[in-house]
Coordinates of C-alpha atoms in Angstrom, one line a residue:
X1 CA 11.3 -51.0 16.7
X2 CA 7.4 -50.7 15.7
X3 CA 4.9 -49.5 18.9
X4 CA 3.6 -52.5 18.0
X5 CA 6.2 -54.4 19.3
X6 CA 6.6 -52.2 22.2
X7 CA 5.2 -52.9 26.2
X8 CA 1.2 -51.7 26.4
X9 CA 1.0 -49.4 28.8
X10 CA -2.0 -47.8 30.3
X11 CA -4.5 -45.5 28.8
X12 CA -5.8 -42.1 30.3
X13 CA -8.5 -42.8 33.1
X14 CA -11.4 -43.9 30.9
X15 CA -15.2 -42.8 32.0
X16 CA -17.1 -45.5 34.0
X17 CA -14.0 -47.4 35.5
X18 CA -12.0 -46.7 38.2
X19 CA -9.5 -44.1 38.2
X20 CA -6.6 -46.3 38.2
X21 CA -4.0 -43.2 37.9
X22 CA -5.7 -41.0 40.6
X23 CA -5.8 -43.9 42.6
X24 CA -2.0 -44.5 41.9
X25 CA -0.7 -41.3 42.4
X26 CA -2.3 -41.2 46.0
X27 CA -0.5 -44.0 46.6
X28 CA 3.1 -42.3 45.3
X29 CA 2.6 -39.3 47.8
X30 CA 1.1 -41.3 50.7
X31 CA 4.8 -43.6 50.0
X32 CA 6.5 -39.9 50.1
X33 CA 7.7 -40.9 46.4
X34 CA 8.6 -37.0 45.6
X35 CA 11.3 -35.6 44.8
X36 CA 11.9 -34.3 48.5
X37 CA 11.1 -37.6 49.8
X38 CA 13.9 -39.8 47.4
X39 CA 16.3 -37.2 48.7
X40 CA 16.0 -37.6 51.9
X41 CA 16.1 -41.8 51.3
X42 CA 18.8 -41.6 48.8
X43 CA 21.1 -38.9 50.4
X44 CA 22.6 -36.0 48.0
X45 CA 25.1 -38.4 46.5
X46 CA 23.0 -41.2 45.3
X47 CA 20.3 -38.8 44.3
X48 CA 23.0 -36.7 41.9
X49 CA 24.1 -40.5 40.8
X50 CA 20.6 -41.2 39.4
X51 CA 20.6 -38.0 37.4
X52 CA 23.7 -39.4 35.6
X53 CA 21.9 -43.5 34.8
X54 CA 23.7 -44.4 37.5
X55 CA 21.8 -46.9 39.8
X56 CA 24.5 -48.8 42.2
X57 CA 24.4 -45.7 44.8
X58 CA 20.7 -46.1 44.7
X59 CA 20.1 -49.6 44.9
X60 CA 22.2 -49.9 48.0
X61 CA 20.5 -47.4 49.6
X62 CA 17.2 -49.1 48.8
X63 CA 18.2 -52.5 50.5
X64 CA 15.3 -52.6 53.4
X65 CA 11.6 -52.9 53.1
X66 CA 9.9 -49.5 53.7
X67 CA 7.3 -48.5 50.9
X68 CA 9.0 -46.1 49.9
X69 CA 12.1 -48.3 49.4
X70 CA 9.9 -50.9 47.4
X71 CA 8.8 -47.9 45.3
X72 CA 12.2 -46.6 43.9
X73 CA 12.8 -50.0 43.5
X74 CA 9.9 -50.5 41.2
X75 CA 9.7 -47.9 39.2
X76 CA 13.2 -45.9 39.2
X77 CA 15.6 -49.0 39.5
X78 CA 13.5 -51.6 37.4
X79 CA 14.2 -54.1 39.7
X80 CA 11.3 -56.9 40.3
X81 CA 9.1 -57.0 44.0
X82 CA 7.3 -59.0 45.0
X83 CA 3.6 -58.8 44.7
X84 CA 2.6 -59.4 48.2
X85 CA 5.2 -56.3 49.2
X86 CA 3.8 -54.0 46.6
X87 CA -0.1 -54.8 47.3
X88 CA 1.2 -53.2 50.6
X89 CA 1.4 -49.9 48.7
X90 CA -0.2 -49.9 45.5
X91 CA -3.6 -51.0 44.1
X92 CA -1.8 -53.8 42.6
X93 CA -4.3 -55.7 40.6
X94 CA -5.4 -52.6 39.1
X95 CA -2.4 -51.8 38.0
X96 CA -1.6 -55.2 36.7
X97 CA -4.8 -54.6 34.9
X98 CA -4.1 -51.2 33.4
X99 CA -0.7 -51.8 32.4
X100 CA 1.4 -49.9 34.8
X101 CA 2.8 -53.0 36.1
X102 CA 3.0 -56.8 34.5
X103 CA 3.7 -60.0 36.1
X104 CA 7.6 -61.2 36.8
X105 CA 7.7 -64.8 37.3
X106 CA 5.7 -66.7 39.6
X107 CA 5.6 -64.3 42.6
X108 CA 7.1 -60.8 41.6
X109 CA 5.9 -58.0 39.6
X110 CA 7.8 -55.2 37.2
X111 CA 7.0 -51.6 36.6
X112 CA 6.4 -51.0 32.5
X113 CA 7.3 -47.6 32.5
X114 CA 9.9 -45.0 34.6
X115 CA 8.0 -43.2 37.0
X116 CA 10.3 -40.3 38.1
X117 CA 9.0 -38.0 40.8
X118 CA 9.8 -33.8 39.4
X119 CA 9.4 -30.9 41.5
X120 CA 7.3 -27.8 40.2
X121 CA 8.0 -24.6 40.1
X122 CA 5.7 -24.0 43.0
X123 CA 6.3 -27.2 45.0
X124 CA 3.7 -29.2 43.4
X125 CA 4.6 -33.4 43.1
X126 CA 4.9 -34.4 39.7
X127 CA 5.7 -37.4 37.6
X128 CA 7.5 -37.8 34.7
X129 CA 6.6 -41.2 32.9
X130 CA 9.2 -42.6 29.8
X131 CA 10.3 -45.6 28.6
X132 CA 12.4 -48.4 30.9
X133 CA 15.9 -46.9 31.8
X134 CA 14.9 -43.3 29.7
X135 CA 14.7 -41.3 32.4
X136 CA 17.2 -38.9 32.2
X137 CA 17.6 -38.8 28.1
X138 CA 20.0 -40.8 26.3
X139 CA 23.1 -41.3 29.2
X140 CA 23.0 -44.6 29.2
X141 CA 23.2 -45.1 25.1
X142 CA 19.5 -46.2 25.1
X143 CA 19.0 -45.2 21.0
X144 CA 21.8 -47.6 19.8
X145 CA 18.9 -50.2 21.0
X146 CA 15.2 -48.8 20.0
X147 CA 14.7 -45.2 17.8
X148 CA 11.2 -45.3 18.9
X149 CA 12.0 -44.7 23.0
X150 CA 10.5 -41.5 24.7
X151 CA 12.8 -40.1 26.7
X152 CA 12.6 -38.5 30.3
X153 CA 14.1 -35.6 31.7
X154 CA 17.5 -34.3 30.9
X155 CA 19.3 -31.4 31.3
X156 CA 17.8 -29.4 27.9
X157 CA 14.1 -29.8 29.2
X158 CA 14.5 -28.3 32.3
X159 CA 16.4 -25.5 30.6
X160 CA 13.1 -24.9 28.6
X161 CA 11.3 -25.1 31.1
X162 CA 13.5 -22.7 33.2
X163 CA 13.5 -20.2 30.6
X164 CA 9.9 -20.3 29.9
X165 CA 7.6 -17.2 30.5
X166 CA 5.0 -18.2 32.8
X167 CA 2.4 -15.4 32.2
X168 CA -1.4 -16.3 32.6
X169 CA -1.9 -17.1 29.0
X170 CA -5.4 -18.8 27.3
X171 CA -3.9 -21.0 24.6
X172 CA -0.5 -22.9 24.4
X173 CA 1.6 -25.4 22.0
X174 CA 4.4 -28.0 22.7
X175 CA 6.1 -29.2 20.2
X176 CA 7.4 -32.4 20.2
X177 CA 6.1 -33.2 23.8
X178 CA 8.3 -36.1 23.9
X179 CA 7.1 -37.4 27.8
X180 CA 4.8 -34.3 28.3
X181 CA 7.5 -32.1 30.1
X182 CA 6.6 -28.6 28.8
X183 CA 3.2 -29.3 28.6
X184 CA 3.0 -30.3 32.3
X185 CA 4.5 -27.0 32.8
X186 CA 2.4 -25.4 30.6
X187 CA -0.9 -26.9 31.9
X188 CA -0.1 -24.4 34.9
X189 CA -1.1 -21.1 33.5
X190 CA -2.5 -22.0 30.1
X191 CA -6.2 -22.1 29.9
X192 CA -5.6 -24.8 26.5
X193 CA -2.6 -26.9 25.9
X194 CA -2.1 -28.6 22.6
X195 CA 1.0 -30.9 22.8
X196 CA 2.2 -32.8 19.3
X197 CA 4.8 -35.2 18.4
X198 CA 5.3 -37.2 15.1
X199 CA 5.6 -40.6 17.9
X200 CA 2.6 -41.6 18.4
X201 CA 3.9 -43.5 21.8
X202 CA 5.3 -39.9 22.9
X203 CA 1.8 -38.6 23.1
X204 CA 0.4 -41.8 25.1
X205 CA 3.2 -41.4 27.9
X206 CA 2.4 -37.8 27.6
X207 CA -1.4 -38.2 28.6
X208 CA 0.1 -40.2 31.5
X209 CA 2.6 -38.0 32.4
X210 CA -0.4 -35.5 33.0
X211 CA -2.7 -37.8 34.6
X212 CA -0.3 -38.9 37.2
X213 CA 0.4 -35.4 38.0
X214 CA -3.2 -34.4 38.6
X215 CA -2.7 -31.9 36.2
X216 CA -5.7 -31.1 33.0
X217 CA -5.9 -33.4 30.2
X218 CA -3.9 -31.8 26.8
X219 CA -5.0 -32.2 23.2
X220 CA -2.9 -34.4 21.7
X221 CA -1.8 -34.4 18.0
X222 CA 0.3 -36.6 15.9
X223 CA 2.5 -35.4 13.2
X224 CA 5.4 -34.1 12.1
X225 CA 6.0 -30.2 13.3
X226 CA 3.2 -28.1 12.8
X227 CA 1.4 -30.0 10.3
X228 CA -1.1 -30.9 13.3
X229 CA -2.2 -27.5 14.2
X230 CA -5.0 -26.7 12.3
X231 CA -5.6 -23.8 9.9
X232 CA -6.1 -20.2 11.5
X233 CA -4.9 -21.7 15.0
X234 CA -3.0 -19.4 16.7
X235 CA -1.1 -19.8 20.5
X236 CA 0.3 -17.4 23.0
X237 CA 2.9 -19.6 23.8
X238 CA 4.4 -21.8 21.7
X239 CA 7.5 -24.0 23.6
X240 CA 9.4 -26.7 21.8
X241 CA 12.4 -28.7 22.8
X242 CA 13.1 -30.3 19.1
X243 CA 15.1 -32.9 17.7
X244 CA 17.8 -30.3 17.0
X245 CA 21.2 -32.4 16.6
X246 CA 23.1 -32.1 13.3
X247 CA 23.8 -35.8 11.9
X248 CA 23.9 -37.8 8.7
X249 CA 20.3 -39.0 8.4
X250 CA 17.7 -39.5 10.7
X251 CA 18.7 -42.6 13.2
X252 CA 17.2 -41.7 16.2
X253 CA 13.5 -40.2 16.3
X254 CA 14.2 -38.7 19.7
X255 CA 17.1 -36.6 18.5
X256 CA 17.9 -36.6 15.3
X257 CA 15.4 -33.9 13.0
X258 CA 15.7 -35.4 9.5
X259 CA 17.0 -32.8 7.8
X260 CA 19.8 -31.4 6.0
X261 CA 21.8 -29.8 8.8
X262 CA 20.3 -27.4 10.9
X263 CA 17.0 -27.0 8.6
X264 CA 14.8 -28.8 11.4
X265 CA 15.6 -25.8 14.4
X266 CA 15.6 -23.0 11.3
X267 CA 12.1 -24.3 10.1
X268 CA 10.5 -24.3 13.7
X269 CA 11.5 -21.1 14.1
X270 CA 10.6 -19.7 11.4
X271 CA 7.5 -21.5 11.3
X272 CA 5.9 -20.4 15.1
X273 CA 6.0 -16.4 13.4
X274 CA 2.4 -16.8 11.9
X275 CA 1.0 -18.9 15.2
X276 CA 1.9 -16.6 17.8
X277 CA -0.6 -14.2 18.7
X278 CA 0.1 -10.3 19.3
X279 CA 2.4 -10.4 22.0
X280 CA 3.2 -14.3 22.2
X281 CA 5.9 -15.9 22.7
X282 CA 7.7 -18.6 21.2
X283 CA 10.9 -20.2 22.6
X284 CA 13.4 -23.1 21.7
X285 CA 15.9 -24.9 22.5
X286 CA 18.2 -25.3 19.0
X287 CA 21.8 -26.1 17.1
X288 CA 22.9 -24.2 14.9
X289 CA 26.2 -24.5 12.1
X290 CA 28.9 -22.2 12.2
X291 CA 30.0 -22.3 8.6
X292 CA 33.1 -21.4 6.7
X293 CA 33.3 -17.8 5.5
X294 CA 29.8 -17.1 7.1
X295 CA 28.6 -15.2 10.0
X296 CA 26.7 -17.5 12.6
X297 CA 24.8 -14.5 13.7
X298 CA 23.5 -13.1 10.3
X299 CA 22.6 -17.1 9.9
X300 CA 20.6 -16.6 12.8
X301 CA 19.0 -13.4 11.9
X302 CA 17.9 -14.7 8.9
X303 CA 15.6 -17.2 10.6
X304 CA 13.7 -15.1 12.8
X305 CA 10.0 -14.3 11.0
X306 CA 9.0 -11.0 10.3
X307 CA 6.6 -9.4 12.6
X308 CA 8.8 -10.8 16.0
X309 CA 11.4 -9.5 17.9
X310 CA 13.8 -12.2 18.6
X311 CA 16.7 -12.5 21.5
X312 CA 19.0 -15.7 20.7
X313 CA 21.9 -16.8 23.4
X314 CA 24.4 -18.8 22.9
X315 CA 25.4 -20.9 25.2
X316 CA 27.8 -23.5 24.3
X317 CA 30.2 -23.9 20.8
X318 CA 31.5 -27.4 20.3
X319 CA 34.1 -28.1 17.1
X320 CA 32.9 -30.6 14.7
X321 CA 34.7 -33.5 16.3
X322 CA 33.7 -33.0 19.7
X323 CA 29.6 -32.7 18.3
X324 CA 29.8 -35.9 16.5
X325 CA 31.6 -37.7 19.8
X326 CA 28.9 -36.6 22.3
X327 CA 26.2 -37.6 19.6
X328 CA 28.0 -41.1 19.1
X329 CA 28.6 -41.8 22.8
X330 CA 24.8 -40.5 23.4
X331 CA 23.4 -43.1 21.2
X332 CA 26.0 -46.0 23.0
X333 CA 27.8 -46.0 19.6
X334 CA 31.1 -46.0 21.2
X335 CA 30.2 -49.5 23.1
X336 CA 30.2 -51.6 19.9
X337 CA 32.1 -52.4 17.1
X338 CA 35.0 -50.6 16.9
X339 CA 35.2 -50.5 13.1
X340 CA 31.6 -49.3 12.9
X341 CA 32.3 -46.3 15.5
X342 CA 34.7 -45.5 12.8
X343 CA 32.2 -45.4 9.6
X344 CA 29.8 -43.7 11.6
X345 CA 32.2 -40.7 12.9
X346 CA 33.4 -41.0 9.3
X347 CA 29.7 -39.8 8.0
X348 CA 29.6 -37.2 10.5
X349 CA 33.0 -35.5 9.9
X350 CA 32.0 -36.0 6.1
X351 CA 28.8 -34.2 6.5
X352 CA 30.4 -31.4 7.7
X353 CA 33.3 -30.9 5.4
X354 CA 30.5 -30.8 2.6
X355 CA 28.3 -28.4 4.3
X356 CA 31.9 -26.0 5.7
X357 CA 30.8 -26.3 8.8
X358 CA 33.3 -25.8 11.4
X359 CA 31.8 -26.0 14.6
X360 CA 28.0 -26.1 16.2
X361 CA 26.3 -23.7 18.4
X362 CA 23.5 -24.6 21.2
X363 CA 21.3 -22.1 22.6
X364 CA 18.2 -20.4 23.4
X365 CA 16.1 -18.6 21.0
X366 CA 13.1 -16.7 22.1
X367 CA 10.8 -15.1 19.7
X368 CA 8.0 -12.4 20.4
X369 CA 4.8 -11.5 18.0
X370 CA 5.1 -7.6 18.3
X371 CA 3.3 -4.8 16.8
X372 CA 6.7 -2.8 16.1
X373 CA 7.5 -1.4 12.5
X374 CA 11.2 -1.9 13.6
X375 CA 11.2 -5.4 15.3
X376 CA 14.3 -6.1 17.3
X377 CA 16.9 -9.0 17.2
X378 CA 18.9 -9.2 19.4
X379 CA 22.1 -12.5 18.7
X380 CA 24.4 -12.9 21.4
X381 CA 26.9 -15.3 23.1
X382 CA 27.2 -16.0 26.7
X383 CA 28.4 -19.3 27.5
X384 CA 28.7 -17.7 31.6
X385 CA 26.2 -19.5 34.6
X386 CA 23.1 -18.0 34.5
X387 CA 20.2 -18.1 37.2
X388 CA 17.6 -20.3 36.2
X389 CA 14.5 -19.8 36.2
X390 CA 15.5 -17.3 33.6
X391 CA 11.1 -16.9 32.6
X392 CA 11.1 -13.2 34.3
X393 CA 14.2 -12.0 33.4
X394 CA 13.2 -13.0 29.4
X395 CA 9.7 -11.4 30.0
X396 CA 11.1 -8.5 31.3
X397 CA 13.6 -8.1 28.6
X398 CA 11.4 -7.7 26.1
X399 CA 8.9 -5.1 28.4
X400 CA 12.7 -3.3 28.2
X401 CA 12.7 -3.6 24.5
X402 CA 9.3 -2.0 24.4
X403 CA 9.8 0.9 26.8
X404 CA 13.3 2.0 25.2
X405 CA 11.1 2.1 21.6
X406 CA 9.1 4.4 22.9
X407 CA 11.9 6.9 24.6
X408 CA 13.8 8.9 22.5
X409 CA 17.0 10.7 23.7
X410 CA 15.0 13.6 24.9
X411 CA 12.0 11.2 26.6
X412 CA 14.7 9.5 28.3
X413 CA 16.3 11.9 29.8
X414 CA 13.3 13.1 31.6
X415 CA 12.4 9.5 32.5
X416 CA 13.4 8.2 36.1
X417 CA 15.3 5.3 36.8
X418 CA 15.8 2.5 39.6
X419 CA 19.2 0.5 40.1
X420 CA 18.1 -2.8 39.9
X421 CA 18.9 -4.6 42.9
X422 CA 22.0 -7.1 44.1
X423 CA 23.9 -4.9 41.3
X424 CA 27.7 -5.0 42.5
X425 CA 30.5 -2.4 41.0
X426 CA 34.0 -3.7 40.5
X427 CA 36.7 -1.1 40.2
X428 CA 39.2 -2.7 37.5
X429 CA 43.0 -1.4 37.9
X430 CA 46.7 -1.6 38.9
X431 CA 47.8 -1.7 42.5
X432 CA 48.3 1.4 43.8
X433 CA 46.6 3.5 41.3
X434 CA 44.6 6.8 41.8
X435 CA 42.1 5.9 39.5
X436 CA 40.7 2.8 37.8
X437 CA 41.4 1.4 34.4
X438 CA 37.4 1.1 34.3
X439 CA 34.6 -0.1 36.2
X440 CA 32.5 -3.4 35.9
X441 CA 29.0 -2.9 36.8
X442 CA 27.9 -7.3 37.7
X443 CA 24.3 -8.9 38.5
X444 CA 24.1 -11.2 41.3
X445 CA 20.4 -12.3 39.7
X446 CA 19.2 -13.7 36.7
X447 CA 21.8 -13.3 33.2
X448 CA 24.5 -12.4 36.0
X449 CA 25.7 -10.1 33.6
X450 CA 28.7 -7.8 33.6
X451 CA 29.2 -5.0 31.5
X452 CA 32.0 -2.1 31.6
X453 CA 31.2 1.7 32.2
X454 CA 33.3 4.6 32.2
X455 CA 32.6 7.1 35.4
X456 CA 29.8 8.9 34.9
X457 CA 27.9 5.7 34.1
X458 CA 29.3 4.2 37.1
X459 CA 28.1 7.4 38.7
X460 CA 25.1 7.3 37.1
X461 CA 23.9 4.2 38.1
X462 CA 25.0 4.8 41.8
X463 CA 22.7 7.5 42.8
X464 CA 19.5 6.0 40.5
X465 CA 17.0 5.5 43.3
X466 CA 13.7 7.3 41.1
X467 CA 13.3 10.3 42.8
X468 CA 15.5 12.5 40.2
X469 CA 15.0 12.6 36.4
X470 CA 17.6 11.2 34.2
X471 CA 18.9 14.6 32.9
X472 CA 19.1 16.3 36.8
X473 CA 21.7 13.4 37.7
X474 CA 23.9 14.3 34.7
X475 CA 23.6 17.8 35.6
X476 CA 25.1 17.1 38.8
X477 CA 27.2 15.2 37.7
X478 CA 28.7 17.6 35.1
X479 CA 29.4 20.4 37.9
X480 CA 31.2 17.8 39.9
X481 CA 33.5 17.1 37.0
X482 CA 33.5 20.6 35.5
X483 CA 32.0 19.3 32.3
X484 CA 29.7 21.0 29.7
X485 CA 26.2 19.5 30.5
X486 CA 25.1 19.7 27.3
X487 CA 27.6 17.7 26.0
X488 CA 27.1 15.2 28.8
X489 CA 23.6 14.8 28.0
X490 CA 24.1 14.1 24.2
X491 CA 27.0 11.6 24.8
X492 CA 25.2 9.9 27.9
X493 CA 22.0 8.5 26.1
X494 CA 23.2 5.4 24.7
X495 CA 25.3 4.6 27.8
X496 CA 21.7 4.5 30.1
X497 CA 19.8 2.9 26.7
X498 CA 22.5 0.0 27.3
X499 CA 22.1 -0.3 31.1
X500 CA 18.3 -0.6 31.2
X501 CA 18.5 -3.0 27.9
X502 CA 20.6 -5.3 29.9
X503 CA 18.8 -4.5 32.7
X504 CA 20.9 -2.7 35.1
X505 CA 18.7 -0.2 35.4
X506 CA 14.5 0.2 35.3
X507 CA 12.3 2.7 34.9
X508 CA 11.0 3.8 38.5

């Protein structure tokens, strides 16, 4: 489906009219249209339903007349008002004019767009605009219908978004904005956003996305990857949320990356390397291919550019049959013909058998410009629940990375250290037993991590409150066990490198 074919929908506020979204957007919060405010109309369970496309739970608890009611209506249900109701609540001719909303029969108006209210970090009333029925990604098989649809928000661009560091930064790129989600975000504490996407309709609901969340205008570039930045531009943030499944061809623009396997996510990665400032960071969402007789993370070390450390998470494995189902039943494949859901599972399974791949991995990859002559990488799985938002706890990761760089053995065993707090110890063991089997140190925050030590790291960790030196707690800790302290300090080392770099313990 061309643009060209598609609804018009309005432009940014243009210099010398009226500003229709301002204008609009006063009229959402007067209505309470926020996310606070459709909770408390909808109730929890009809508020959960509309996360999954589904609208009955919603639509019966929108049957009266408030604004409010007439707003959800509108512009999250797509059901037609009548004009006279909504001129109640919006600047309706100016809207009609603009584009936000068009004439439905004689007496009744319909929104052109979703307008879904999003909560920000910080409280602040946002809007997500996308396509009719997008809101919330491809659910409801919207790509079996139009390639060209911008999507709304789903579960993989809030997990960018939760993972994002949010340090004061002056210059930042999106990536395939898709409805402006990252930027949004971004707009918050970058001094310059620059927000691309190879759709050129993608970039207009963008710029409205932004204006109907009062938040500063992006530059907005069309084209594929980075081919819009411009020579010698470089970013201290660089987020993208690509079109990162694995399929046979390139179907659905939303989605789908075009290229042979996972060579879209490998080629972003390695391309944001030479963009990224000293010190910048540069985090994805990606898939990856676990292939025959390979290991998936030396395939993922081998993307990460020179000049960054690099910290990758896995979060979820899926076999090959299980990807191409969730793809198929994304794109509504599964609702047709069933001899056609055959040939297209067919291509799938077929691209995989000639590439070995036996399974896919989703994750998190987060890239740092550093300095270092020894960069770090750092490839790991952890499919546990995790705290979100995880920005902090990846920021501080790295300032970890940095500090144990420049501690040797010796350095760090004259360095004090904190136990991080709402850190639990869990003694592992047989009934009855005089001593434990081992002990599990576990976060309560952030990675929620859990990692085994034996008892003087256990003991170590306990009595880390800064005010004694690394090497003074071992030597206590050696006369209470009648051990050589010598030899306790040279074993000891890499037991407190591990607990800092998972960040059980910090430097005081």
């Amino acid at each position: 489906m061309s643009t060209s074919s598609l609804p018009t929908l309005p432009a940014a506020p243009a210099p010398g009219r009226p500003d229709v979204t301002a204008r609009l957007r006063d009229a959402l919060l007067g209505a309470s249209f926020t996310a606070d405010g459709l909770l408390e109309l909808l109730g929890a369970p009809a508020y959960a339903a509309l996360a999954r496309s589904e609208t009955v739970p919603a639509l019966r608890a929108t049957r009266g007349d408030t604004p409010l009611e007439v707003l959800v209506r509108l512009f999250l249900l797509q059901q037609p008002v009548l004009h006279a109701r909504v001129a109640d609540v919006l600047p309706v001719d100016a809207c009609l004019e603009s584009g936000w909303l068009v004439r439905s029969g004689t007496d009744e108006v319909a929104a052109t767009v979703d307008v879904r209210p999003y909560g920000g970090p910080d409280g602040e009333d946002w809007f997500i605009v996308s396509d009719l029925g997008c809101a919330v990604g491809g659910a409801g098989g919207i790509g079996s219908r139009d390639e060209g649809v911008v999507l709304g928000v789903g579960g993989a661009s809030t997990t960018l978004a939760g993972i994002t560091v949010r340090t004061p930064v002056g210059s930042a790129l999106d990536l395939g904005t898709g409805s402006g989600i990252q930027a949004l975000h971004a707009a918050q504490h970058a001094t310059r956003v620059t927000a691309t996407d190879l759709n050129p309709r993608a970039l207009h609901i963008t710029a409205l996305t932004l204006a109907l969340s009062g938040a500063p205008a992006a530059d907005l570039r069309e084209g594929s990857l980075f081919k819009p930045v411009k020579q010698g531009e470089t970013y201290d943030l660089v987020v993208s949320n690509p079109p990162f499944v694995i399929s046979p061809g390139a179907r659905l623009t939303y989605r789908d990356g075009g290229m042979g396997g996972d060579d879209l996510c490998r080629s972003v990665v390695q391309g944001a390397g030479e963009l990224l400032n000293e010190g910048g960071f540069a985090q994805f969402l990606a898939n990856w291919q676990h292939v025959a007789g390979e290991d998936w993370q030396d395939r993922l070390r081998s993307w990460v550019p020179r000049g960054c450390d690099a910290w990758i998470v896995q979060r979820e494995v899926q076999d090959v049959t299980q990807y191409a189902e969730l793809w198929l039943r994304d794109a509504g494949d599964h609702r047709g013909d069933p001899a056609e859901y055959q040939a297209l599972y067919d291509a799938w399974l077929d691209e995989f058998e000639t590439r070995k791949v036996r399974a896919v991995g989703f994750g998190w990859i987060t890239l740092r410009r550093t300095g270092s002559a020894e960069p770090s990488i750092t490839v790991e799985e952890w499919p546990h629940p995790v705290e979100q938002p995880l920005g902090d706890t990846v920021r501080a990761h790295f300032e970890r990375l940095d500090y144990l760089r420049a501690h040797d053995d010796a350095a760090l065993l004259e360095s004090h250290f904190k136990l991080v707090p709402e850190i639990v110890q869990e003694q592992v063991g047989l009934p009855g037993a005089e001593d434990p089997e081992h002990v599990v140190l576990r976060q309560h925050r952030g990675m929620r991590r859990a990692t085994k030590v034996d008892t003087v790291g256990a003991g170590f960790a306990g009595v880390c409150d800064g005010s004694l030196s690394a090497g003074r707690i071992l030597d206590a800790i050696a006369q209470l066990m009648d051990e050589d302290p010598v030899l306790l300090r040279d074993r000891t080392p890499a037991q407190i490198r591990l607990l800092v770099e998972q960040g059980f313990l910090e430097p005081a």
